Coordinates of C-alpha atoms in Angstrom, one line a residue:
Chain A
M451 CA 41.1 18.2 -14.5
D452 CA 38.0 16.8 -12.9
D453 CA 35.9 19.3 -14.8
Q454 CA 37.4 18.2 -18.1
M455 CA 36.9 14.5 -17.2
Q456 CA 33.3 15.2 -16.5
R457 CA 32.8 16.9 -19.8
I458 CA 34.5 14.1 -21.7
Q459 CA 32.3 11.6 -19.9
T460 CA 29.1 13.5 -20.7
A461 CA 30.1 13.9 -24.3
V462 CA 30.9 10.2 -24.6
N463 CA 27.6 9.3 -23.1
V464 CA 25.8 11.5 -25.6
L465 CA 27.6 9.8 -28.5
L466 CA 26.9 6.3 -27.1
R467 CA 23.2 7.2 -26.9
M468 CA 23.1 8.5 -30.4
S469 CA 24.6 5.3 -31.6
D470 CA 22.2 3.1 -29.6
L471 CA 25.0 1.7 -27.6
P472 CA 25.1 1.0 -23.8
P473 CA 26.2 3.8 -21.5
L474 CA 29.7 4.5 -20.5
S475 CA 29.5 3.0 -17.0
S476 CA 28.8 -0.5 -18.5
Y477 CA 32.2 -0.6 -20.2
S478 CA 35.3 -2.1 -18.6
G479 CA 37.1 1.1 -19.3
N480 CA 39.3 0.4 -22.3
S481 CA 37.2 1.1 -25.4
V482 CA 34.9 4.0 -26.3
H483 CA 32.8 3.7 -29.5
G484 CA 31.8 6.7 -31.4
S485 CA 30.9 7.4 -35.0
T486 CA 31.6 11.0 -35.6
P487 CA 33.2 13.5 -33.4
S488 CA 30.5 15.7 -32.0
P489 CA 30.9 19.5 -31.9
G490 CA 28.2 19.5 -29.2
D491 CA 30.3 20.2 -26.1
E492 CA 28.6 20.6 -22.8
E493 CA 29.0 23.6 -20.6
R494 CA 27.3 22.3 -17.6
R495 CA 28.2 19.0 -16.0
S496 CA 25.4 16.5 -15.6
E497 CA 24.8 15.1 -12.1
E498 CA 23.0 11.9 -13.0
V499 CA 24.8 9.0 -14.7
D500 CA 22.3 7.8 -17.2
D501 CA 19.5 9.7 -18.8
S502 CA 19.8 13.4 -18.2
Q503 CA 19.5 15.3 -21.4
P504 CA 22.4 17.7 -21.9
P505 CA 21.1 21.2 -22.6
A506 CA 23.5 22.0 -25.4
P507 CA 22.5 21.1 -29.0
I508 CA 23.7 17.9 -30.5
M509 CA 24.8 18.4 -34.0
G510 CA 26.5 15.3 -35.3
S511 CA 25.9 13.9 -38.7
V512 CA 22.6 12.2 -39.0
D513 CA 22.1 8.9 -40.7
P514 CA 18.5 8.1 -41.5
V515 CA 16.9 5.6 -39.1
D516 CA 15.0 3.8 -41.8
D517 CA 13.1 4.4 -45.0
K518 CA 9.6 4.0 -43.6
I519 CA 7.3 6.7 -44.8
Y520 CA 4.4 5.9 -42.4
G521 CA 5.3 6.4 -38.8
L522 CA 4.5 8.5 -35.8
P523 CA 5.2 12.2 -36.1
I524 CA 7.6 11.9 -33.2
H525 CA 9.7 9.4 -35.1
S526 CA 10.3 12.0 -37.8
L527 CA 11.3 14.6 -35.2
Y528 CA 13.7 12.1 -33.7
E529 CA 15.0 11.0 -37.0
V530 CA 16.2 14.5 -37.9
T531 CA 17.3 15.7 -34.5
R532 CA 18.5 12.5 -32.7
L533 CA 17.6 14.1 -29.4
P534 CA 17.3 11.1 -27.1
A535 CA 14.3 12.4 -25.2
L536 CA 12.3 12.4 -28.3
R537 CA 12.4 8.7 -28.9
G538 CA 8.9 7.4 -28.8
D539 CA 9.2 3.7 -29.2
E540 CA 10.1 0.4 -27.6
K541 CA 13.8 0.9 -28.2
I542 CA 13.8 3.0 -25.1
A543 CA 13.1 0.0 -22.9
S544 CA 16.0 -2.0 -24.2
S545 CA 18.5 0.8 -23.5
H546 CA 17.6 1.3 -19.8
H547 CA 20.4 1.8 -17.4
K548 CA 21.3 -1.3 -15.4
P549 CA 21.0 -0.6 -11.7
T550 CA 24.1 -0.9 -9.5
V551 CA 23.6 -3.1 -6.5
Q552 CA 26.5 -1.2 -4.9
N553 CA 24.3 1.8 -4.8
D554 CA 21.0 0.8 -3.3
L555 CA 19.8 1.4 0.2
V556 CA 21.1 -1.9 1.6
S557 CA 24.7 -1.4 0.3
R558 CA 24.6 2.2 1.6
N559 CA 23.7 0.9 5.0
L560 CA 20.4 2.6 5.2
L561 CA 18.7 -0.7 5.8
P562 CA 20.3 -3.9 7.2
L563 CA 20.3 -6.8 4.8
A564 CA 18.4 -9.0 7.3
T565 CA 15.6 -6.4 7.5
A566 CA 15.5 -6.1 3.7
Q567 CA 15.2 -9.9 3.5
R568 CA 12.3 -9.9 6.0
F569 CA 10.6 -7.1 4.0
F570 CA 11.1 -9.0 0.8
E571 CA 9.5 -12.1 2.3
L572 CA 6.6 -10.1 3.7
F573 CA 5.9 -8.7 0.3
T574 CA 6.2 -11.8 -1.7
N575 CA 4.3 -14.0 0.7
R576 CA 1.5 -11.6 1.6
L577 CA 1.3 -8.2 0.1
N578 CA 1.9 -9.2 -3.5
Y579 CA -1.4 -11.0 -3.4
F580 CA -3.3 -7.8 -2.9
C581 CA -2.0 -6.5 -6.2
Y582 CA -2.9 -9.6 -8.2
G583 CA 0.4 -11.4 -7.6
I584 CA 2.4 -9.8 -10.3
M585 CA 4.4 -7.2 -8.6
C586 CA 7.5 -9.2 -7.8
P587 CA 8.6 -11.8 -10.3
H588 CA 11.9 -12.5 -8.4
N589 CA 12.5 -15.5 -6.2
D590 CA 15.1 -13.9 -4.0
L591 CA 16.3 -10.6 -2.8
E592 CA 19.6 -10.7 -4.8
S593 CA 17.8 -11.2 -8.1
L594 CA 15.4 -8.3 -7.2
R595 CA 18.3 -6.0 -6.2
S596 CA 20.2 -6.6 -9.4
S597 CA 17.1 -6.0 -11.5
S598 CA 15.8 -2.7 -10.2
T599 CA 16.8 -0.4 -7.3
L600 CA 13.5 1.4 -7.6
L601 CA 11.6 -1.8 -7.2
T602 CA 13.7 -2.9 -4.3
T603 CA 13.1 0.4 -2.5
A604 CA 9.4 0.3 -3.2
I605 CA 9.0 -3.2 -1.9
C606 CA 10.9 -2.3 1.3
T607 CA 8.9 0.9 1.8
V608 CA 5.5 -0.8 1.6
S609 CA 6.5 -3.8 3.6
A610 CA 7.9 -1.5 6.3
M611 CA 4.6 0.2 6.5
H612 CA 2.8 -3.1 7.1
D613 CA 5.3 -4.3 9.7
P614 CA 4.5 -3.3 13.3
D615 CA 8.2 -2.9 14.0
G616 CA 8.9 -1.1 10.8
S617 CA 8.3 2.5 11.8
V618 CA 11.9 3.7 11.6
A619 CA 12.7 1.6 8.6
F620 CA 9.6 3.0 6.9
K621 CA 10.8 6.6 7.2
T622 CA 14.2 5.8 5.8
C623 CA 12.8 3.7 2.9
Y624 CA 10.1 6.2 2.1
D625 CA 12.5 9.1 1.9
E626 CA 14.8 7.0 -0.3
F627 CA 11.9 6.0 -2.5
Q628 CA 10.8 9.5 -3.0
R629 CA 14.4 10.6 -3.8
L630 CA 14.7 7.8 -6.4
V631 CA 11.4 8.6 -8.0
A632 CA 12.3 12.2 -8.2
S633 CA 15.6 11.5 -9.8
H634 CA 13.9 9.3 -12.4
M635 CA 11.3 11.9 -13.2
F636 CA 12.8 12.9 -16.5
S637 CA 14.1 9.5 -17.4
I638 CA 12.7 8.1 -20.6
S639 CA 14.0 4.6 -20.1
L640 CA 12.3 2.7 -17.3
S641 CA 12.4 -1.1 -17.1
I642 CA 9.3 -3.2 -16.5
D643 CA 10.4 -3.6 -12.8
D644 CA 10.7 0.2 -12.5
I645 CA 7.1 0.4 -13.7
R646 CA 6.2 -2.2 -11.1
A647 CA 7.8 0.0 -8.4
L648 CA 5.8 3.0 -9.4
I649 CA 2.6 0.9 -9.4
I650 CA 3.4 -0.3 -5.9
G651 CA 3.9 3.3 -4.7
S652 CA 0.5 4.3 -6.2
Y653 CA -1.2 1.3 -4.8
W654 CA -0.2 1.5 -1.2
L655 CA 1.3 4.9 -0.3
P656 CA -1.6 7.2 0.3
S657 CA 0.4 10.4 0.4
I658 CA 1.9 10.1 -3.0
S659 CA -0.4 7.7 -4.8
S660 CA -2.3 10.3 -6.8
T661 CA 0.9 12.0 -7.9
L662 CA 2.5 8.8 -8.9
I663 CA -0.4 7.4 -10.9
G664 CA -0.5 10.1 -13.5
Y665 CA 3.2 10.0 -14.0
T666 CA 3.3 6.1 -14.2
I667 CA 0.5 6.1 -16.8
Q668 CA 2.3 8.6 -18.9
V669 CA 5.6 6.6 -18.8
A670 CA 3.8 3.3 -19.5
M671 CA 2.1 4.9 -22.5
R672 CA 5.5 6.1 -23.7
L673 CA 6.7 2.5 -23.5
R674 CA 3.6 1.3 -25.4
Y675 CA 2.1 -0.7 -22.6
H676 CA -1.4 0.5 -23.7
I677 CA -1.2 -1.5 -26.9
A678 CA 0.5 -4.5 -25.5
Y679 CA -2.9 -6.1 -25.4
F680 CA -2.9 -6.6 -29.2
A681 CA 0.3 -8.6 -29.2
A682 CA -0.6 -10.4 -26.0
I683 CA -3.8 -11.9 -27.5
K684 CA -1.7 -13.2 -30.3
G685 CA 0.5 -15.1 -27.8
S686 CA 3.4 -12.9 -26.9
Q687 CA 4.3 -13.7 -23.2
Q688 CA 6.4 -10.5 -22.8
E689 CA 3.6 -8.3 -24.1
A690 CA 1.1 -10.2 -21.9
E691 CA 3.1 -9.2 -18.9
K692 CA 3.0 -5.5 -20.0
A693 CA -0.7 -5.8 -20.7
R694 CA -1.4 -7.1 -17.2
L695 CA 0.5 -4.2 -15.7
W696 CA -1.4 -1.8 -18.0
Y697 CA -4.7 -3.2 -16.8
I698 CA -3.6 -2.6 -13.2
L699 CA -2.8 1.0 -14.1
Y700 CA -6.2 1.2 -15.7
I701 CA -7.9 0.0 -12.6
L702 CA -5.9 2.3 -10.4
D703 CA -6.8 5.2 -12.7
H704 CA -10.5 4.4 -12.2
Y705 CA -10.1 4.0 -8.5
Y706 CA -8.5 7.4 -8.1
S707 CA -11.0 9.1 -10.5
I708 CA -13.8 7.8 -8.2
L709 CA -11.9 8.8 -5.0
Y710 CA -11.0 12.3 -6.2
G711 CA -14.0 12.9 -8.5
H712 CA -12.0 13.8 -11.6
P713 CA -12.0 12.4 -15.1
P714 CA -9.9 9.3 -15.6
L715 CA -6.8 9.6 -17.7
I716 CA -7.4 6.4 -19.6
S717 CA -10.5 6.1 -21.7
A718 CA -12.9 3.2 -21.0
T719 CA -13.9 2.8 -24.6
E720 CA -10.6 1.5 -26.0
E721 CA -10.7 -2.0 -27.2
P722 CA -8.3 -3.5 -24.6
H723 CA -10.6 -2.2 -21.9
Q724 CA -13.7 -3.7 -23.3
Q725 CA -12.5 -7.0 -24.6
W726 CA -11.6 -8.6 -21.2
E727 CA -12.9 -12.0 -22.2
V728 CA -10.6 -12.1 -25.2
F729 CA -7.7 -11.3 -22.9
I730 CA -8.6 -13.9 -20.3
S731 CA -8.9 -16.7 -22.8
S732 CA -5.5 -15.8 -24.4
T733 CA -3.5 -16.0 -21.2
S734 CA -2.2 -18.9 -19.2
F735 CA -2.5 -17.1 -15.9
S736 CA -6.2 -17.1 -16.0
A737 CA -7.0 -17.2 -12.3
D738 CA -5.0 -14.1 -11.5
V739 CA -6.1 -12.4 -14.7
T740 CA -9.7 -13.1 -13.9
R741 CA -9.3 -11.1 -10.6
I742 CA -7.9 -8.2 -12.6
M743 CA -10.6 -8.4 -15.3
N744 CA -13.5 -8.4 -12.9
Q745 CA -12.6 -4.9 -11.9
V746 CA -12.1 -3.9 -15.5
A747 CA -15.6 -5.2 -16.2
L748 CA -17.0 -3.3 -13.2
Y749 CA -15.5 -0.2 -14.3
S750 CA -17.0 -0.3 -17.7
I751 CA -20.4 0.0 -15.9
V752 CA -19.1 2.9 -13.8
A753 CA -17.8 4.6 -16.9
K754 CA -21.3 4.4 -18.5
V755 CA -22.8 6.0 -15.4
R756 CA -20.2 8.7 -15.4
E757 CA -20.8 9.4 -19.1
R758 CA -24.5 9.6 -18.6
F759 CA -24.6 11.7 -15.4
G760 CA -21.3 13.5 -15.4
T761 CA -19.3 14.1 -12.3
Y762 CA -19.2 17.9 -12.1
S763 CA -22.7 19.1 -11.7
S764 CA -24.1 19.7 -8.2
D765 CA -27.6 20.1 -9.6
R766 CA -30.1 17.4 -8.9
I767 CA -30.6 14.7 -11.5
P768 CA -33.9 15.2 -13.3
E769 CA -36.6 12.6 -12.3
P770 CA -36.7 10.8 -15.6
F771 CA -33.1 9.9 -15.3
L772 CA -33.5 8.3 -11.9
E773 CA -35.0 5.3 -13.6
Q774 CA -31.8 4.8 -15.5
L775 CA -29.9 4.7 -12.3
G776 CA -32.0 1.7 -11.4
A777 CA -30.9 0.1 -14.6
Y778 CA -27.3 0.6 -13.7
F779 CA -27.9 -1.0 -10.3
S780 CA -29.2 -4.1 -12.2
E781 CA -26.2 -4.1 -14.3
V782 CA -24.0 -4.2 -11.2
D783 CA -26.1 -7.1 -9.9
R784 CA -25.6 -9.0 -13.1
W785 CA -21.9 -8.2 -13.0
F786 CA -21.8 -9.7 -9.5
M787 CA -23.7 -12.8 -10.5
A788 CA -21.4 -13.4 -13.5
W789 CA -18.1 -12.9 -11.8
A790 CA -18.8 -14.4 -8.3
N791 CA -19.4 -17.7 -10.0
R792 CA -16.1 -17.6 -11.9
M793 CA -13.9 -16.8 -8.9
R794 CA -13.1 -19.3 -6.2
K795 CA -15.0 -19.1 -3.0
S796 CA -12.2 -17.3 -1.1
A797 CA -10.9 -13.9 -0.5
P798 CA -11.0 -12.8 -4.1
K799 CA -14.8 -13.3 -4.2
R800 CA -15.3 -11.3 -1.0
W801 CA -12.9 -8.8 -2.4
C802 CA -15.0 -8.1 -5.4
C803 CA -18.1 -8.2 -3.2
S804 CA -17.1 -5.1 -1.4
S805 CA -17.2 -3.0 -4.5
P806 CA -20.8 -3.2 -5.6
P807 CA -22.3 -1.6 -2.4
I808 CA -19.7 1.0 -2.5
F809 CA -20.4 1.7 -6.1
L810 CA -24.2 1.7 -5.5
F811 CA -24.2 4.2 -2.7
Q812 CA -21.6 6.5 -4.2
S813 CA -23.6 6.8 -7.3
V814 CA -26.6 7.6 -5.3
Q815 CA -24.6 10.1 -3.5
G816 CA -23.9 11.7 -6.8
S817 CA -27.6 11.8 -7.5
N818 CA -28.4 13.7 -4.4
Chain B
M786 CA -29.6 18.9 -1.8
V787 CA -30.8 21.0 1.2
A788 CA -33.0 19.7 4.0
D789 CA -36.1 21.7 3.1
T790 CA -36.3 20.1 -0.4
A791 CA -36.5 16.6 1.2
V792 CA -40.2 17.0 1.6
N793 CA -40.5 17.6 -2.1
A794 CA -38.3 14.6 -3.0
S795 CA -40.0 11.9 -4.9
N796 CA -40.4 8.3 -3.6
Q797 CA -37.7 7.2 -6.0
V798 CA -35.2 9.5 -4.5
K799 CA -36.1 8.3 -1.0
E800 CA -35.7 4.7 -2.1
Y801 CA -32.3 5.5 -3.4
A802 CA -31.5 7.2 -0.2
T803 CA -32.4 4.1 1.7
V804 CA -30.2 2.0 -0.7
A805 CA -27.3 4.4 0.0
V806 CA -27.6 4.1 3.7
T807 CA -28.1 0.3 3.5
S808 CA -25.1 0.0 1.2
A809 CA -22.9 2.1 3.4
S810 CA -23.6 0.0 6.4
S811 CA -23.2 -3.2 4.4
V812 CA -19.7 -2.2 3.5
L813 CA -18.8 -1.8 7.2
Q814 CA -20.6 -4.9 8.3
L815 CA -19.0 -6.9 5.5
V816 CA -15.5 -5.9 6.6
L817 CA -16.4 -6.8 10.2
E818 CA -18.1 -10.1 9.4
R819 CA -15.7 -11.7 7.0
E820 CA -12.5 -12.8 8.5
D821 CA -10.6 -12.6 5.3
L822 CA -11.6 -9.0 4.8
R823 CA -10.8 -8.2 8.4
L824 CA -7.4 -9.7 7.9
A825 CA -7.0 -7.7 4.7
L826 CA -7.5 -4.4 6.4
V827 CA -3.7 -4.2 6.6
G828 CA -2.7 -5.0 3.1
M829 CA -5.5 -3.6 1.0
P830 CA -4.8 -0.7 -1.3
T831 CA -5.3 2.9 -0.5
Y832 CA -8.5 3.0 -2.6
M833 CA -10.2 0.4 -0.5
H834 CA -9.4 2.3 2.7
G835 CA -10.7 5.5 1.0
M836 CA -14.0 4.0 0.1
I837 CA -14.6 2.2 3.4
T838 CA -13.9 5.5 5.2
F839 CA -16.2 7.2 2.8
A840 CA -18.9 4.8 3.8
A841 CA -18.2 5.4 7.5
V842 CA -18.2 9.1 7.3
F843 CA -21.3 9.2 5.2
L844 CA -23.1 7.1 7.8
I845 CA -22.1 9.4 10.6
K846 CA -23.2 12.4 8.7
A847 CA -26.4 10.8 7.5
A848 CA -27.3 9.6 11.0
K849 CA -26.9 13.2 12.3
S850 CA -29.7 14.4 10.1
N851 CA -31.6 11.3 9.0
F852 CA -30.0 11.8 5.6
L853 CA -31.4 15.3 5.3
G854 CA -34.9 14.0 6.0
L855 CA -34.9 11.5 3.2
T856 CA -34.8 8.3 5.2
A857 CA -34.8 7.2 8.8
V858 CA -31.3 6.3 10.0
D859 CA -30.8 4.6 13.4
Q860 CA -28.3 6.7 15.3
D861 CA -27.6 4.1 17.9
Q862 CA -26.9 1.4 15.4
V863 CA -24.6 3.6 13.4
F864 CA -22.8 4.6 16.6
T865 CA -22.3 0.9 17.5
L866 CA -21.2 0.0 14.0
I867 CA -18.7 2.7 13.8
Q868 CA -17.4 2.1 17.2
T869 CA -16.9 -1.6 16.5
F870 CA -15.3 -0.8 13.2
G871 CA -12.9 1.7 14.8
R872 CA -12.0 -0.9 17.4
E873 CA -11.3 -3.4 14.8
M874 CA -9.0 -1.0 12.9
R875 CA -7.1 -0.2 16.1
N876 CA -6.5 -3.9 16.7
Q877 CA -4.7 -4.2 13.4
S878 CA -1.0 -4.9 13.4
A879 CA 1.1 -2.5 11.3
A880 CA 3.6 0.3 11.6
P881 CA 2.1 3.4 13.3
Q882 CA 2.2 5.3 10.0
H883 CA -0.3 3.0 8.4
L884 CA -3.6 4.5 7.3
V885 CA -5.8 2.3 9.5
F886 CA -4.6 4.1 12.7
H887 CA -5.1 7.5 11.3
V888 CA -8.6 6.6 10.1
S889 CA -9.7 5.0 13.4
N890 CA -8.6 8.0 15.4
G891 CA -10.3 10.4 13.0
L892 CA -13.5 8.4 13.0
D893 CA -13.7 8.4 16.8
D894 CA -13.3 12.2 16.9
L895 CA -15.8 12.7 14.1
M896 CA -18.3 10.5 15.8
R897 CA -17.9 12.2 19.2
A898 CA -18.4 15.6 17.5
S899 CA -21.4 14.5 15.4
L900 CA -23.5 12.1 17.5
S901 CA -24.0 13.5 20.9
R902 CA -24.7 10.9 23.5
S903 CA -26.0 11.6 27.0
D904 CA -24.5 8.7 28.8
G905 CA -21.4 7.9 26.7
Q906 CA -22.4 4.3 26.5
P907 CA -23.7 2.6 23.4
T908 CA -27.4 1.8 23.6
P909 CA -28.0 -1.9 23.3
L910 CA -29.9 -2.5 20.2
D911 CA -33.5 -3.5 20.9
S912 CA -35.5 -5.7 18.6
T913 CA -37.7 -3.8 16.3
S914 CA -41.1 -3.3 17.7
S915 CA -42.8 -2.1 14.6
G916 CA -43.9 -5.5 13.5
V917 CA -42.0 -5.2 10.3
P918 CA -39.7 -8.2 9.7
P919 CA -36.0 -7.3 10.2
A920 CA -34.3 -5.9 7.2
P921 CA -31.6 -8.1 5.7
V922 CA -28.8 -5.6 5.4
T923 CA -25.8 -7.8 4.9
M924 CA -23.9 -8.2 1.6
D925 CA -25.1 -11.6 0.7
S926 CA -28.7 -10.9 1.3
I927 CA -28.7 -7.9 -1.0
F928 CA -27.6 -10.0 -3.9
M929 CA -29.2 -13.3 -3.1
F930 CA -32.7 -12.2 -3.6
D931 CA -34.6 -9.4 -5.2
T932 CA -32.9 -6.1 -4.5
F933 CA -36.2 -4.4 -4.3
D934 CA -36.9 -6.2 -1.1
C935 CA -34.4 -3.9 0.6
F936 CA -36.4 -0.9 -0.2
R937 CA -39.3 -2.1 1.9
F938 CA -37.4 -2.6 5.1
P939 CA -36.0 -0.1 7.5
L940 CA -32.3 0.0 8.4
N941 CA -32.7 -1.0 12.0
S942 CA -32.8 -4.7 11.7
G943 CA -32.8 -5.4 15.4
V944 CA -29.7 -7.6 15.1
P945 CA -27.3 -7.2 18.0
M946 CA -23.8 -6.4 16.6
D947 CA -22.1 -9.0 18.7
A948 CA -24.4 -11.8 17.7
P949 CA -22.7 -14.7 15.9
M950 CA -22.7 -13.9 12.2
A951 CA -22.2 -15.7 9.0
D952 CA -22.3 -19.5 9.6
D953 CA -24.5 -19.4 12.6
Y954 CA -26.8 -16.7 11.5
Q955 CA -30.3 -17.8 11.1
W956 CA -31.0 -17.1 7.5
A957 CA -34.2 -19.0 7.7
N958 CA -35.7 -16.2 9.8
Q959 CA -34.9 -13.7 7.1
L960 CA -36.3 -15.7 4.3
A961 CA -39.5 -16.7 5.9
Q962 CA -41.6 -13.8 4.6

């Protein structure tokens, strides 16, 4: 009986997805929409509620999505197969599964509510600043919990790590965070808060940061964050938010490519990564955005050095090229002069100050 | 690069080597001098910890061998700097799993293994006796005037580590060339 119920549930979820309707769990329980009966019956039950792709073929009748001739190749593949995992556009974001507050680590008694509240405040009052202030757009814990379980868990984990009394809580939250990320691994529909959660993990958790960053960039690209810049400079607030998150991913990518000495995933020559002035002038959050952009501007210099000298060779740099290294040092000096004046005389200025000497001497390291 | 090629290294390479050592010590001194950076030790992202640790480890290894013969590196000053830095990291307030504690323990061990000291006490820094004006090795100085000034001065600036820094520091002495 249970087995049959499970099969019916899975089949219904598939149908709902194909018709671009919300998943089964969001209904009150009396109506199920479906266009055509699907002969695609599942033989295995799916464990996860929302996005798992049933392995059996889905062979309902297919209505054309639209008549557009020009589109991405993946759109054509989706159009004829309707396999949900092949959707390659922003429709994915709108169909993401709403989190259940009943199911997060507070409601499962893994973390007391008071502790979660303390962690939330620690994050929003202090830690959020270190990631340019855009990691938690919620004013209270309730709003955060109802928006994204992943983000709630990420914030609790990182705050616990920064709290002297947070050792035990950190272990619990960290395990829960890893479990949640792993269960979302094959999900194609992550909300903007889920992306924030992944960025937080890459930013502060040293043991999983390099793993997370690659995955996060891939998901963000799937959700078209890398081209949000173009709509953002025309005035779209929602796209501006995505563009800012994309820039943080870009900076993180450059950080880890320096730390680990491997090529970055995101190219530095794309227009959004070169036109930082355009982006700054288009946004109303210019103080925070300036902090982000100064790193983007610095990285364009690093990218030039990397392109010239490469990162793999252990041979000595030939003498004539050493002069050019001096030229890059001067560029960094100019970068510092230009940006130090733009930023307030406070921590942000000192913050960007620490980068040039690091950059200088690590590039000299490379030359020796 | 191997040690025996150091004698064949051009002046330009040696200059860059000096810049590398100066930059690395600047990074650590900056974190120690600036209160907001010190406070940010718990809170900054993994990348920053990685690069600061890179600077510290590089200095320890460079001090051991005078950067493979390319430039003079003051072992005592490096020892004191790393020790102060390690102490500062240990004083931070965070959960025991935080990276600062792992790094400070590791740096202590690395330093003990690399820089052998006969008496176990840090040597108090003596003023430079070479007659060369002390090298301005702090962050602001590098970018406030001509970068190439840095190439002319040795690392050992003769400034005691616990001297008042920043506001009280007598910049006039540095600028009077």
